[in-house]
Each structure stands twice: as structure tokens, then as C-alpha cells.
XYZ file of C-alpha atoms in Angstrom:
758
model
C 8.399 -31.316 -29.505
C 10.639 -32.944 -27.344
C 8.232 -33.861 -24.284
C 10.861 -32.612 -21.640
C 11.463 -29.316 -23.133
C 11.061 -26.511 -20.878
C 11.297 -28.844 -17.532
C 13.724 -27.496 -15.019
C 15.278 -29.137 -12.137
C 14.161 -26.873 -9.364
C 15.299 -27.315 -5.629
C 12.585 -28.109 -3.344
C 12.053 -28.287 0.536
C 9.694 -30.948 2.071
C 8.061 -31.847 5.300
C 5.860 -34.783 6.647
C 3.403 -33.758 9.203
C 0.749 -36.075 11.332
C 1.118 -37.978 14.488
C 2.941 -41.400 15.458
C 0.720 -44.402 16.112
C -0.732 -44.381 19.708
C 0.451 -40.729 20.289
C -1.705 -38.397 22.714
C 0.065 -35.169 21.453
C -1.117 -32.730 18.745
C -0.210 -33.053 15.255
C 3.407 -31.909 14.231
C 5.978 -32.219 11.648
C 7.483 -35.613 12.035
C 9.991 -34.923 9.761
C 11.457 -32.464 7.249
C 14.259 -31.172 5.007
C 16.610 -28.833 6.091
C 16.178 -26.695 2.927
C 14.847 -23.158 3.094
C 13.165 -23.541 6.578
C 14.073 -24.942 9.785
C 11.553 -27.980 11.205
C 9.750 -25.371 13.340
C 9.258 -23.227 10.392
C 7.711 -25.906 8.202
C 5.312 -26.614 11.216
C 4.386 -22.824 11.436
C 3.413 -22.981 7.819
C 1.192 -26.008 7.755
C -0.605 -24.733 10.635
C -0.985 -21.155 9.233
C -2.501 -22.438 6.057
C -4.109 -25.544 7.374
C -7.715 -25.930 5.751
C -9.101 -27.322 8.833
C -10.515 -30.737 10.442
C -11.483 -33.094 7.943
C -14.886 -35.247 8.571
C -14.905 -38.774 9.754
C -14.332 -41.456 7.214
C -17.761 -42.560 5.436
C -18.786 -45.221 3.258
C -20.107 -42.813 0.881
C -17.844 -39.671 0.970
C -19.309 -36.309 0.525
C -17.822 -33.157 -0.999
C -15.625 -32.560 2.136
C -14.032 -36.082 2.217
C -10.247 -36.623 1.986
C -7.830 -36.442 0.231
C -7.148 -32.527 0.145
C -4.643 -30.476 -1.488
C -3.691 -26.840 -0.615
C -1.568 -24.486 -2.203
C 0.045 -21.829 0.005
C 3.237 -19.541 0.362
C 5.847 -18.495 2.950
C 8.317 -15.418 2.688
C 11.691 -16.494 2.411
C 15.015 -15.273 4.220
C 17.145 -14.116 1.114
C 19.768 -16.376 2.516
C 18.061 -19.304 2.818
C 18.770 -22.466 0.690
C 22.760 -21.443 1.247
C 24.590 -22.529 4.252
C 22.731 -20.117 6.521
C 19.515 -21.758 5.671
C 20.972 -25.124 6.892
C 22.462 -23.845 9.797
C 19.309 -22.124 10.719
C 17.411 -25.521 10.130
C 19.649 -27.333 12.528
C 19.756 -24.853 15.403
C 16.086 -23.966 15.018
C 17.061 -20.269 14.663
C 17.999 -18.270 11.470
C 15.181 -18.778 8.906
C 12.769 -19.024 11.757
C 12.849 -15.637 12.758
C 12.373 -14.208 9.248
C 8.748 -15.831 8.827
C 6.421 -13.277 8.970
C 2.747 -13.520 8.959
C 0.868 -11.512 6.154
C 1.316 -10.651 2.222
C 2.215 -7.126 3.298
C 1.788 -3.820 1.510
C 0.805 -2.848 -2.203
C 2.932 -3.878 -4.960
C 5.538 -6.680 -5.415
C 6.265 -8.782 -2.512
C 9.659 -10.175 -1.273
C 11.175 -13.689 -1.946
C 9.146 -16.736 -0.939
C 8.240 -20.207 -1.700
C 5.075 -21.491 -3.177
C 4.404 -25.074 -1.764
C 1.385 -27.457 -2.099
C 0.155 -29.622 1.054
C -1.780 -32.962 0.453
C -3.877 -34.389 3.304
C -5.061 -38.141 3.533
C -6.047 -40.841 6.085
C -3.169 -43.034 7.124
C -3.597 -46.551 8.452
C -2.416 -45.086 12.118
C -4.650 -44.432 14.878
C -3.929 -41.901 17.856
C -4.058 -42.859 21.792
C -7.788 -42.223 21.555
C -8.218 -44.644 18.510
C -8.970 -41.818 16.427
C -7.678 -42.289 12.950
C -4.852 -40.177 11.887
C -4.639 -37.764 9.065
C -1.157 -37.029 7.131
C -0.015 -34.325 5.385
C 2.690 -34.225 2.680
C 4.272 -30.818 2.063
C 6.506 -29.689 -1.016
C 7.698 -26.361 -1.516
C 10.164 -24.260 -3.874
C 11.218 -20.861 -4.333
C 8.742 -19.157 -6.233
C 11.065 -17.439 -8.598
C 12.310 -20.720 -9.504
C 8.804 -21.904 -10.337
C 7.929 -18.816 -12.239
C 10.763 -19.273 -14.645
C 8.809 -22.302 -15.878
C 5.473 -20.956 -15.248
C 4.644 -23.876 -12.910
C 0.901 -24.365 -12.134
C -0.837 -26.141 -9.168
C -1.239 -29.300 -10.997
C 2.522 -29.328 -11.990
C 3.337 -29.326 -8.170
C 0.858 -31.651 -7.643
C 2.313 -34.102 -10.008
C 5.914 -33.466 -8.649
C 4.727 -34.260 -5.076
C 2.635 -37.412 -6.364
C 5.142 -39.020 -8.738
C 8.282 -37.408 -8.840
C 10.688 -40.450 -7.826
C 13.267 -38.075 -5.624
C 10.494 -36.787 -3.485
C 9.277 -40.245 -2.833
C 12.646 -41.312 -1.652
C 13.030 -38.030 0.427
C 9.600 -38.123 2.217
C 9.688 -41.952 3.081
C 7.247 -44.806 2.198
C 4.754 -43.984 4.738
C 4.226 -39.974 3.377
C 0.479 -39.874 2.304
C -0.212 -38.952 -1.485
C 3.191 -40.012 -2.687
C 3.259 -42.603 -5.154
C 6.474 -45.059 -4.670
C 5.562 -47.698 -7.573
C 5.242 -45.357 -10.680
C 7.560 -45.328 -13.495
C 10.260 -43.013 -13.235
C 9.975 -41.676 -16.802
C 7.100 -39.124 -15.958
C 5.709 -37.372 -19.114
C 5.797 -33.898 -18.655
C 3.598 -30.915 -20.391
C 6.033 -27.948 -20.938
C 4.759 -24.259 -21.040
C 4.973 -22.690 -24.309
C 7.471 -20.096 -23.072
C 8.194 -17.509 -26.009
C 11.171 -16.019 -24.450
C 14.388 -17.669 -23.095
C 13.782 -19.083 -19.370
C 15.646 -17.596 -16.943
C 17.867 -20.090 -14.851
C 16.173 -21.833 -12.112
C 17.700 -23.151 -8.626
C 19.314 -26.399 -9.155
C 18.992 -29.234 -6.661
C 22.951 -29.094 -5.932
C 22.686 -25.357 -4.939
C 20.684 -26.075 -1.901
C 21.562 -28.363 1.096
C 19.107 -30.701 2.107
C 16.812 -29.837 -1.037
C 15.132 -32.488 -3.389
C 15.869 -31.732 -6.921
C 12.683 -32.137 -8.901
C 13.084 -33.754 -12.234
C 9.474 -33.866 -13.397
C 8.333 -30.231 -13.039
C 6.571 -28.680 -16.185
C 4.595 -25.452 -16.990
C 1.238 -24.769 -17.319
C -0.308 -26.004 -20.590
C -2.407 -23.426 -22.171
C -4.290 -25.608 -24.202
C -5.494 -27.866 -21.342
C -6.653 -24.946 -19.458
C -8.443 -23.542 -22.510
C -10.377 -26.823 -22.891
C -11.515 -26.293 -19.166
C -12.633 -22.752 -19.769
C -14.784 -23.898 -22.774
C -18.222 -21.994 -23.170
C -19.779 -20.814 -19.985
C -16.919 -21.914 -17.799
C -14.732 -19.016 -19.025
C -17.238 -16.535 -17.494
C -17.347 -18.389 -14.236
C -13.681 -18.628 -13.987
C -13.235 -15.071 -14.838
C -15.627 -13.919 -12.283
C -13.832 -15.989 -9.689
C -10.695 -14.508 -10.881
C -11.829 -10.958 -10.719
C -13.379 -11.451 -7.160
C -9.855 -12.900 -5.754
C -8.309 -9.449 -6.305
C -10.755 -7.878 -3.584
C -11.751 -10.634 -1.257
C -11.761 -14.580 -0.364
C -13.997 -16.569 -2.652
C -16.010 -19.763 -1.107
C -16.736 -22.302 -3.973
C -20.173 -24.102 -3.138
C -22.149 -27.078 -4.744
C -18.981 -29.272 -5.398
C -19.547 -32.956 -6.328
C -18.594 -35.627 -4.044
C -14.888 -36.119 -3.349
C -13.229 -39.020 -1.751
C -10.371 -39.803 -4.671
C -7.247 -38.395 -5.790
C -8.940 -38.070 -9.309
C -11.173 -35.561 -7.534
C -8.290 -33.484 -6.247
C -6.662 -33.391 -9.680
C -9.946 -32.192 -11.091
C -10.576 -29.403 -8.529
C -6.806 -28.456 -8.545
C -7.388 -28.156 -12.415
C -10.097 -25.641 -12.110
C -8.148 -24.053 -9.278
C -5.323 -23.630 -11.651
C -7.558 -22.494 -14.691
C -8.929 -19.772 -12.242
C -5.225 -18.287 -11.547
C -4.416 -18.652 -15.047
C -6.591 -15.713 -15.766
C -4.623 -13.502 -13.420
C -0.993 -12.338 -13.786
C 1.075 -14.933 -12.956
C 3.021 -13.266 -10.240
C -0.045 -13.114 -8.181
C -0.033 -16.664 -7.498
C 2.801 -15.935 -5.162
C 0.249 -14.756 -2.540
C -2.727 -16.484 -3.598
C -3.847 -19.355 -1.160
C -6.090 -22.036 -2.843
C -7.434 -25.442 -1.512
C -9.478 -28.214 -2.826
C -11.423 -27.797 0.368
C -11.683 -25.985 3.681
C -13.534 -26.458 6.708
C -16.270 -23.317 6.923
C -16.189 -23.876 10.812
C -12.412 -23.172 10.967
C -10.388 -19.878 11.027
C -8.536 -20.244 7.962
C -6.424 -18.102 5.947
C -7.249 -19.641 2.508
C -8.451 -17.129 -0.211
C -10.050 -19.656 -2.749
C -11.361 -22.938 -1.613
C -14.144 -25.394 -2.009
C -16.464 -25.436 0.895
C -19.914 -26.125 2.418
C -20.656 -22.522 3.272
C -19.143 -18.852 2.884
C -17.587 -17.281 6.006
C -18.115 -13.594 6.770
C -16.430 -11.572 4.067
C -16.152 -14.377 1.345
C -17.706 -14.113 -1.716
C -20.328 -16.893 -2.615
C -19.764 -18.799 -5.975
C -21.982 -21.491 -6.885
C -21.314 -24.252 -9.416
C -23.996 -25.608 -12.052
C -26.418 -28.404 -10.743
C -29.400 -29.930 -12.090
C -31.567 -27.289 -13.568
C -29.497 -24.742 -11.868
C -26.795 -22.745 -13.635
C -23.565 -21.520 -11.972
C -23.770 -18.226 -10.072
C -21.531 -15.347 -9.347
C -22.395 -12.708 -6.850
C -22.440 -8.980 -7.424
C -18.841 -7.992 -8.445
C -17.453 -4.806 -6.298
C -16.045 -2.151 -8.962
C -12.246 -3.000 -9.030
C -13.379 -6.537 -9.832
C -16.148 -5.917 -12.093
C -13.460 -3.955 -14.205
C -11.230 -6.691 -14.563
C -14.241 -9.130 -15.336
C -15.476 -6.807 -18.001
C -12.059 -6.632 -19.760
C -11.616 -10.261 -19.624
C -14.915 -10.757 -21.244
C -14.416 -8.116 -23.795
C -11.070 -9.824 -24.824
C -12.644 -13.082 -25.380
C -16.320 -12.265 -26.476
C -16.056 -8.954 -28.302
C -12.418 -8.992 -29.673
C -12.380 -12.801 -30.167
C -9.297 -13.451 -28.705
C -8.231 -17.133 -27.974
C -8.246 -18.189 -24.500
C -4.708 -19.469 -24.933
C -3.558 -15.959 -26.334
C -5.081 -14.262 -23.196
C -3.604 -16.952 -20.688
C -0.114 -16.809 -22.562
C -0.119 -13.122 -22.038
C -0.862 -13.142 -18.263
C 2.312 -15.506 -17.783
C 4.711 -13.410 -19.957
C 7.811 -12.941 -18.177
C 7.342 -9.414 -17.220
C 4.119 -10.536 -15.090
C 5.932 -13.338 -13.410
C 7.685 -11.367 -10.353
C 5.961 -12.170 -7.218
C 3.256 -9.789 -6.244
C 0.309 -9.376 -4.010
C -3.047 -10.752 -4.747
C -4.980 -7.792 -3.393
C -4.041 -5.416 -6.080
C -6.821 -5.138 -8.748
C -5.267 -2.250 -10.269
C -1.996 -3.993 -11.208
C -4.015 -7.075 -12.424
C -6.152 -4.690 -14.543
C -3.131 -2.772 -16.180
C -1.510 -5.929 -16.753
C -4.243 -7.552 -18.618
C -4.979 -4.034 -20.496
C -1.273 -4.591 -22.100
C -2.828 -7.164 -24.446
C -4.830 -4.871 -26.638
C -2.174 -2.388 -26.717
C -1.509 1.361 -25.883
C -4.301 2.616 -27.583
C -6.733 0.542 -25.331
C -5.334 2.154 -22.320
C -5.597 5.856 -23.637
C -9.131 5.008 -25.166
C -11.145 2.540 -23.367
C -9.697 1.804 -20.137
C -9.530 5.647 -19.081
C -12.954 5.996 -19.730
C -14.377 2.676 -18.259
C -14.563 4.285 -14.928
C -16.398 7.029 -15.939
C -19.138 4.729 -17.926
C -19.567 2.705 -14.664
C -20.322 5.751 -12.525
C -22.675 7.150 -15.247
C -24.609 3.962 -14.946
C -24.647 4.243 -11.353
C -25.935 7.672 -11.559
C -28.776 6.474 -13.850
C -29.882 3.859 -11.439
C -31.038 6.863 -9.045
C -34.982 7.508 -9.189
C -35.342 10.143 -11.799
C -37.424 12.265 -9.721
C -35.062 12.170 -6.826
C -32.930 15.183 -7.547
C -31.286 15.662 -4.431
C -29.776 11.930 -4.580
C -28.950 12.276 -8.291
C -26.804 15.565 -7.494
C -25.112 13.527 -4.623
C -24.440 10.689 -6.816
C -23.026 12.990 -9.543
C -20.696 14.555 -7.271
C -19.600 11.234 -5.977
C -19.309 9.859 -9.400
C -16.981 12.501 -10.159
C -14.687 12.132 -7.256
C -14.435 8.590 -8.060
C -13.703 8.696 -11.526
C -11.075 11.392 -10.909
C -9.566 9.375 -8.100
C -9.819 5.991 -10.537
C -8.106 7.883 -13.164
C -5.402 9.463 -11.415
C -4.653 5.677 -9.748
C -4.607 4.301 -13.138
C -2.162 6.781 -14.751
C 0.242 6.634 -11.334
C 0.242 2.850 -11.884
C 1.315 2.919 -15.532
C 4.140 5.016 -14.966
C 5.117 2.982 -12.058
C 5.039 -0.021 -14.457
C 6.960 1.686 -17.194
C 4.239 2.110 -19.619
C 4.016 6.050 -19.217
C 6.390 8.500 -19.223
C 9.211 6.097 -19.593
C 11.033 7.871 -22.504
C 11.023 7.051 -26.250
C 9.542 3.702 -25.779
C 6.251 5.165 -24.292
C 5.987 8.098 -26.745
C 3.038 7.115 -28.669
C 1.064 6.108 -25.496
C 2.341 9.320 -23.686
C 0.660 11.587 -26.831
C -2.573 9.389 -26.786
C -3.277 9.636 -22.979
C -2.568 13.381 -22.840
C -4.652 14.035 -25.805
C -7.644 11.881 -24.038
C -6.991 13.926 -20.813
C -7.217 17.119 -22.355
C -10.807 16.151 -23.818
C -11.928 15.746 -20.222
C -13.959 18.315 -18.488
C -11.978 17.515 -15.072
C -8.749 17.355 -17.207
C -7.331 20.383 -15.050
C -8.435 18.849 -12.008
C -6.573 15.712 -12.836
C -3.487 17.384 -13.675
C -3.455 19.103 -10.527
C -4.051 15.938 -8.652
C -1.411 14.039 -10.301
C 1.047 17.009 -9.357
C -0.058 16.794 -5.740
C 0.423 13.155 -5.474
C 3.784 13.353 -7.225
C 5.256 15.919 -4.787
C 4.200 13.500 -1.683
C 6.140 10.932 -3.743
C 9.048 12.918 -3.906
C 8.877 14.295 -0.150
C 8.585 10.485 0.886
C 11.487 9.616 -1.018
C 13.746 12.030 0.408
C 12.511 11.393 3.944
C 13.422 7.747 3.290
C 16.826 8.823 2.317
C 16.763 8.237 -1.431
C 17.792 10.446 -4.090
C 14.454 10.550 -5.696
C 11.082 9.036 -6.163
C 10.690 5.725 -8.047
C 10.218 6.552 -11.666
C 11.933 10.182 -11.480
C 13.123 12.191 -14.252
C 11.330 14.168 -16.738
C 10.138 12.104 -19.467
C 8.818 14.399 -22.227
C 9.880 17.736 -23.684
C 8.066 21.244 -24.111
C 6.476 23.388 -21.578
C 7.115 22.900 -17.903
C 9.700 21.931 -15.493
C 11.932 20.345 -18.335
C 13.297 23.821 -19.240
C 15.312 24.076 -15.937
C 17.878 22.333 -14.211
C 15.864 19.897 -12.099
C 17.099 19.000 -8.587
C 16.919 15.143 -8.040
C 14.674 15.731 -5.119
C 12.021 16.726 -7.460
C 12.485 14.840 -10.449
C 9.622 12.723 -10.131
C 7.256 15.685 -10.230
C 9.207 17.608 -12.768
C 8.579 14.355 -15.021
C 4.649 14.687 -14.658
C 5.108 18.633 -14.939
C 7.030 18.288 -18.377
C 4.546 15.731 -19.641
C 1.248 17.749 -18.494
C 2.707 20.903 -19.528
C 2.855 19.981 -23.373
C -0.861 20.268 -23.191
C -2.166 24.128 -23.405
C -5.214 23.573 -21.417
C -2.883 22.757 -18.482
C 0.223 24.950 -18.997
C -1.146 27.814 -17.248
C -2.135 26.247 -13.953
C 0.804 24.059 -13.540
C 3.245 27.220 -14.192
C 3.706 27.865 -10.539
C 4.774 24.585 -9.743
C 7.386 24.280 -12.306
C 8.553 27.895 -11.350
C 8.868 26.991 -7.802
C 11.176 23.965 -8.731
C 13.323 26.471 -10.820
C 13.279 29.040 -8.172
C 11.768 31.758 -10.245
C 8.493 31.863 -8.624
C 8.458 35.384 -6.964
C 6.913 36.111 -3.593
C 3.987 38.312 -4.656
C 2.855 35.432 -6.974
C 3.027 33.026 -4.140
C 1.142 35.325 -1.891
C -1.628 35.518 -4.680
C -1.532 31.858 -4.929
C -2.257 31.499 -1.081
C -5.120 33.843 -1.184
C -6.834 32.808 -4.358
C -6.276 28.948 -4.801
C -7.036 26.006 -2.920
C -4.876 25.884 0.058
C -3.739 22.340 -0.669
C -2.146 23.293 -3.931
C -0.212 26.345 -2.608
C 1.209 23.797 0.193
C 2.485 21.452 -3.000
C 4.121 24.552 -4.791
C 5.922 25.377 -1.187
C 6.891 21.611 -0.862
C 8.321 21.570 -4.085
C 10.187 24.830 -3.446
C 11.504 23.388 -0.379
C 12.492 20.245 -1.934
C 14.552 22.105 -4.791
C 16.096 24.237 -1.882
C 14.257 27.458 -2.762
C 11.651 27.744 -0.394
C 13.265 30.599 1.654
C 11.909 33.597 -0.293
C 8.198 32.132 -0.064
C 8.399 31.573 3.744
C 7.198 34.821 4.740
C 4.531 34.885 2.119
C 2.948 32.001 4.442
C 3.089 34.328 7.725
C 1.418 36.760 5.964
C -1.235 34.781 4.563
C -1.916 33.240 8.169
C -1.858 36.747 9.696
C -4.434 38.152 6.996
C -6.637 35.213 6.922
C -6.762 33.618 10.301
C -9.995 35.686 11.606
C -12.107 34.479 8.491
C -12.011 30.907 9.384
C -13.071 29.562 12.740
C -10.178 27.983 14.469
C -10.914 24.085 14.831
C -10.398 22.447 18.365
C -8.058 19.891 16.477
C -5.933 21.052 13.404
C -7.102 19.706 10.224
C -5.105 17.496 8.074
C -4.005 20.340 5.928
C -2.816 22.490 8.803
C -1.005 19.804 9.927
C 0.426 19.266 6.761
C 1.525 23.010 6.323
C 2.931 22.766 9.862
C 4.982 19.733 8.827
C 6.449 21.595 5.755
C 7.539 24.598 7.891
C 9.188 22.401 10.185
C 11.120 20.761 7.555
C 12.882 24.102 6.250
C 16.221 24.072 6.604
C 17.890 25.950 9.442
C 19.874 28.934 8.826
C 22.545 30.370 11.072
C 21.146 32.586 13.600
C 23.774 35.137 12.768
C 22.501 35.901 9.331
C 20.467 38.877 8.806
C 16.806 38.527 9.869
C 16.973 35.027 11.198
C 15.559 35.555 14.646
C 12.398 37.299 13.047
C 12.111 34.411 10.526
C 12.234 31.918 13.442
C 9.449 34.011 15.289
C 7.266 34.109 12.315
C 7.627 30.201 11.810
C 6.859 29.598 15.242
C 3.680 31.901 15.146
C 2.814 30.019 11.684
C 2.565 27.044 13.878
C 0.702 28.483 16.492
C -1.917 29.860 14.115
C -1.928 26.478 12.446
C -3.072 24.810 15.822
C 0.459 22.613 16.134
C 2.333 24.890 18.385
C 5.725 26.409 17.725
C 7.806 24.976 14.922
C 10.455 24.792 17.700
C 9.814 24.756 21.447
C 9.606 28.034 23.182
C 12.152 26.750 25.633
C 14.863 25.915 23.060
C 14.304 29.309 21.515
C 14.784 30.915 24.723
C 18.040 28.864 25.659
C 19.675 29.778 22.430
C 22.473 32.445 22.135
C 20.138 34.768 20.253
C 17.204 34.899 22.588
C 16.835 38.676 22.957
C 16.449 39.031 19.344
C 14.028 36.305 19.085
C 11.956 37.632 22.029
C 11.961 41.152 20.636
C 10.617 39.567 17.059
C 7.797 37.773 18.747
C 6.741 40.686 20.508
C 6.821 42.856 17.357
C 4.918 40.545 15.326
C 2.509 40.116 18.349
C 1.995 44.040 18.221
C 1.511 43.853 14.688
C -1.376 41.649 15.395
C -2.675 44.063 18.122
C -2.405 46.955 15.613
C -4.325 44.851 12.954
C -7.224 43.291 14.706
C -7.450 45.480 17.842
C -7.570 44.049 21.425
C -11.265 43.811 21.727
C -13.935 41.285 20.651
C -12.604 41.085 16.987
C -8.977 40.748 17.700
C -9.033 38.821 21.276
C -9.301 35.232 19.505
C -6.422 35.672 17.379
C -4.244 37.208 20.402
C -5.437 34.487 22.680
C -4.539 31.795 20.075
C -1.082 32.881 20.044
C -0.806 33.159 23.947
C -2.435 29.716 24.301
C -0.018 28.214 22.068
C 3.187 29.430 23.332
C 2.126 28.655 26.831
C 1.191 24.868 25.741
C 4.844 24.756 24.442
C 5.939 25.492 28.013
C 3.518 22.939 29.181
C 4.609 20.053 27.071
C 8.316 20.885 26.875
C 9.075 22.766 30.128
C 10.492 26.179 31.039
C 14.061 27.098 30.385
C 16.234 25.510 33.230
C 18.370 28.961 33.462
C 16.509 31.264 35.899
C 17.200 34.242 33.963
C 16.026 32.658 30.743
C 12.925 31.677 32.600
C 12.543 35.036 33.660
C 13.005 36.726 30.277
C 10.321 34.214 28.911
C 7.870 35.341 31.408
C 8.519 39.002 30.520
C 7.866 38.037 27.198
C 4.440 36.563 27.858
C 3.750 39.665 30.079
C 4.590 42.172 27.404
C 2.215 39.997 25.280
C -0.798 39.961 27.850
C -0.248 43.721 28.465
C -0.554 44.366 24.819
C -3.759 42.069 24.317
C -5.041 43.276 27.623
C -6.068 39.974 28.417
C -4.299 36.717 29.738
C -5.670 33.680 27.691
C -6.854 30.614 29.847
C -4.003 28.593 28.853
C -1.377 30.962 29.827
C -3.119 31.882 33.019
C -2.849 28.320 34.106
C 0.872 27.621 33.125
C 1.761 31.010 34.554
C 0.115 30.193 37.888
C 1.448 26.842 38.303
C 4.728 28.067 37.469
C 4.876 30.864 40.052
C 3.305 28.526 42.598
C 5.880 25.654 42.212
C 8.062 25.054 45.034
C 10.895 25.701 45.621
C 9.723 29.122 44.118
C 11.444 30.150 41.041
C 13.979 32.842 41.292
C 12.332 36.116 39.311
C 13.104 39.689 38.921
C 11.396 41.546 41.435
C 9.655 43.653 38.314
C 8.362 40.521 36.758
C 6.985 38.855 39.715
C 5.126 42.276 40.273
C 3.806 42.588 36.574
C 2.440 38.973 36.684
C 0.631 39.544 39.864
C -0.825 42.423 38.501
C -1.915 40.845 35.319
C -3.328 37.932 36.920
C -5.345 40.028 39.244
C -6.489 42.364 36.565
C -7.340 39.795 33.693
C -7.807 36.254 35.298
C -9.861 37.035 38.718
C -12.394 39.183 37.025
C -13.021 36.558 34.531
C -13.631 33.999 37.105
C -16.113 36.442 38.776
C -17.886 36.837 35.501
């Protein structure tokens, strides 16, 4: 094989960080390229991911001795590297404002660079006579490095020995060899697929074209992971998905050979993760435990709070791993299963994890993503069989750990294990679909069928199906709110029973895909029918009313949400009012609305407005507002706005009619007073927060409406008494009809003063 095959010329940026001789100021970037970032940006990167203060030079170096090497990242403005990037560097603006401070939310991450910083002592001393430590930094776009599957050692070799880098950074830059032969041997990665084109140095103003960059060497890494080293590295890789890791018990350092040795181990650990997760994995050959730093994997002397402690083997003592949290344990167990039980060579596991589909940048703190990428190696049958049952086995083991005589604890553990098992399984299924490995058309047909059969055999299969539909409806709703036509991965991917029989609106296509697939299983089809019918517009009012009264209220909410997204909720709207009206007194009203009550109120507020001239619209608006009041969130639209509309008289009459219906149903005595006062207080709270109508006649009519409610209830609720008393006592006095003022004077004297006297 040609030793340079697979090598790519990648455009790199660089910076030199330190102090001038005799300087009294702080460390800073002394010079830098104008590729990708401004000089100030390079300074921010090196400060943000600095490993701390090195110990003084000693005749017998310890484990913390320089030199050090730190691999880190920086978010990249998509325009950086072109003219805009260079301009930003010259002006100190541009890309400087694009830097952010964290890895962000779940899933893939935006474009960025991966860089390596090497630090060592210089021959300089500052104004206080202290030896100056210098740092040389080299970075390149992660996408370009991923095209070659470059490892940490590849970046290190480029910084240390590439003649183009040496010429750019200058003769005094630490860690850079200026006398090595320019014919550098490289070890290319065995890339089975054609490599994607990487950035070329000529494309990026101010960049250094790296000529010696090579990919990971699976054989070399496998040698490092021989014997017990595989389990140690696998445990560390798994822990990194959940928390920072401190590597303790390292041998003495103080040489570049030790840096290479430590980087080699860090590379081996990272090789047991999907390649793209390197994009946000910060690792270092040393980090000062007494310094606040953002390094996730580092050799150090003691763990900081929140870090997992891993110890290397020493004389008479084997290497040790801490207890692994559940997501990390799942990943570790799968790695060990592939290597030890299935007998897969380490080279095969590593080569799988750097396949092209796993190279796009992805956040490190995503154990589910890593688990599913690794689970692709044994094939679709593994996901449907082993992976979907691993969580259940784990939770069962936890249950067995409880004392046999402690029945109360066993019952609590059993319930918790069932909840966690369901949650874990749903997360796996949703992630598989998002990755295009489930419900992805003919290509995933075998896996679709196997997974559905596995779900059908589970006792909690129906609950799993309902939860998948609930979350899918939330996805569709968020997509609509965000202005997208449909949720990611939308569209029915199976045929048979369910939503695929109907014309599926784009806004519900993601949910319809789950329904079409799950509906093929007879055990699930019946309970899923209302959801599909809601999308199709074939769910009648009576059936929906029965759902509201007979099912967990969270799922009728999903039915209503799907109908609303499909534009077919209008016929179902009144059933929500009837349900709240009929069941409100059965449940004690909370002081603060629950999440479910807020979700219902949000759904009602999203119903499309109808023209007031349409038949029955004022009554519908009154029902919606009273629904919001009974849910504890207030009218869907402020009472002030309703009373200022063109059809306020019809609306006022509808509210009064609905209130009388409540009085007739529950009476105005002890049994009915709570719901009647809840309505009065809810309308009063709307006036308190949004104000009264500015028009005096509309304000008078609002008072008149509230007076009718108080007369029918034979009570003035506390909230209503407060807001009306304040309004009537305002200066200047409001202009009211004589009969309105007289009515309220009588009501307050009759129902408020006696209440105070009591």
C-alpha cells in the first residue's frame, strides 16, 4: 500500500500563546493565523480550554510535568475560512461574535474546528523571573478531519513535524520540530468508502495546508487495547457519555514520548465511541485538579466533584473503574458483549464506529446515540431482540437487589422499574426512527416487522404504543409552531390498519407514520383507532366524549391535538366544555394549574378563530373561555377584548346562559358554590391582569354581566368583590348607568359585608 494513500491536505489555523521575555502582563496570543478566527478568538479558545497552571520545573519530573497536549473544539461560523473569516480576523469582529460557550442541546452540533494545543517550557522569563510556558495551537474544521478519520495522534504529528506548520508558527513556537526530514511517513486509515473531499489549503486565506495528516490506524489502536486494556478503555468511553472522567495513577511525565503515549491512550478510548462524538470531546494529557477547567477526559492527580475516578494499574493493584450509571453501563456491556461473547476483533469494532455515517459532528453527552450506533454492528435483529430487552433485564436486577422481606420496597422498585423500562424503550424506538433505521420505508422493512413483533410480546406493549403516539403528536405540534411543514422523519412508513388509510395532513404526518406501523399489530389497533380517526376527521363527538370520561385525560388531549393539527377539531370542541362542566366538582381544584390543565388550555387557545358572524360563534367563544377558567388558566381571550368586540352582546348573553346552566346543574348552595365562584374569580382575574374596557358603555356592560352572575349564584366571589370594589372606587369615578351602580351596591352589601362579619 502507498504509505501516503488516504492522506489529505487540510487547511489549518494556528496560534502561538505565551509571554514576551521580561513581560509583566498576563499570558496571551502572541501571533496567530487569520484563518477561521480572529486573534481574540484564538485567545478565548486557549483560555477556555486551558488545563491549568503547570508545576515548577523539577529535576525529577512527576506525572504533572510539562509538556502537555490538550485536544479541544470551537464552534465555527459557517462563513469562516472565506473572505468574511479573514475580514473578521483583521477587524477583530466577524467570527469573534460567533463563538459560543457550550456544546448545546441534544443531537448533531453545528460546524466547528477540532484543535490541539501543546504546552512546554520556553527559555524565557517574565518580569518576576518566572519561567514562561508557551503553547502552540493547531486547528482545522472537524468535517475536513472527519473525512480522513484523523485521530489525536494525527493532529499531534502534524503540529510537531509538518514543515508547513513549522514555517508558519515560527522558530520559537514550543513543541514544533524544525529539523525533521520533510518526507514524513503517514499511516492512513483503512476507509472502505470513497473519502469525501476535504478543505484544501488554498481555499482558506491565511491557513496552513497540512501535508502530513493521516487517519486512525485500527491495528495500532487494537494493540493498545489488548487484554484487560479493552475493558478499561471501554469503561472510560462509556463514562464519557455521562460525565467527565479523571484518569489517576499515571507514571511520571516530562518528555514528548510521554505525551505521545498518553495521547495514544486517549485516542484508543475515543476510538470506542462514534467518531463524530470527538467533535465535542475535550481531552488532555494533564489537567490541574485545582483549576476550574472544561476538560472532559484528562490525566490528573485527583478527581474534582462530578468526575468519575478511573485508576490505572500499579504495583500489585489492577486498574479500577467506578460504578457505571445506567446509560454508561448499557454501552459498556454492549462493547464487552461484541468483543468477548461474539468474538468480534477490536479492529472491526473500531472500523464500524468510524464509518462515514457516524462521522458527522455530534455532542458527546448523548449515550443513546452512541448505543444505537454501536448496536448497528450486530445488525437489525440485535436491536429488535437484545437491545429492547436490555433495559428490562437491568431493572429486574435492581429489583432482585432489594431485600426479599421488604415487600413495600419491592413494590416501589417494581413500579419504578416498569416506568424506567417503558421510558428507555420509547427513547430507543424514537431515536432509531430519527436515525433512519426504523419506519424508513422498504429499507427498514425487516427491522420494522421484528421490532413490532417484539413490542407485541411485551405486557406493556399497549402503553408503549400510546406513549409513542403522544410524543409524536408533540413533535408534530412543535414542528408546526416552528413553521415547518412536518416533524422530522415524517410520513407513514408502513401499510395496513391506521392512519395510512386516509389522506394525511402534512402537519400530522410524523404521528401518522407511527400509527400506520403500530396499527398493524392487532393488540394495538383498537386503542389507536381514535387517534387515526381524529386525523381523518371521522371521530364523532359522542365517541370523543366517551374518551374524555373513560381514558387517562392525557390521551384524549393527544386526540384533540391531532384533530386540531389536521384542521378537524371544531366538532370536538364542545365535548371538552361538557367534560369540564360535568367533572369539575369531582376533582378538587388545585391552587396552581397542573401541567395537564395548562396543556389543555394551550390546545384550546390554538384553535383557529372563526368569523363572529358564523352561526354559534359567540357561544363557542364563551364555552372556550369558561373552559380556560375551569382549567385555572383564565379565559382563552381576555374578557376585556371579548367585551370590546363587535358582537359583545351575543357573547355576554352566551356567558350568562352557560353560567345559569351551571347554577341549574349544581345549585347555588354548598355543593355548587365552588364552581360558580371559580368562574367569577377567573373572569375577575382576567380584568385584573388585562384591564377593563376603555369604552365606558362596554365597561358598564361588563359590570352588568358580572352582576348577573353574582345574582344567579347569590354570592360575590372574593376575587370578583376585590376587582369590582377597586374599580368602583377609582378616581375619576367610572361613568356607569344608575341601575348598574345601584345593583352592585346592593350585591356588595348583601354578599360581601356579611361574609366579612362572619
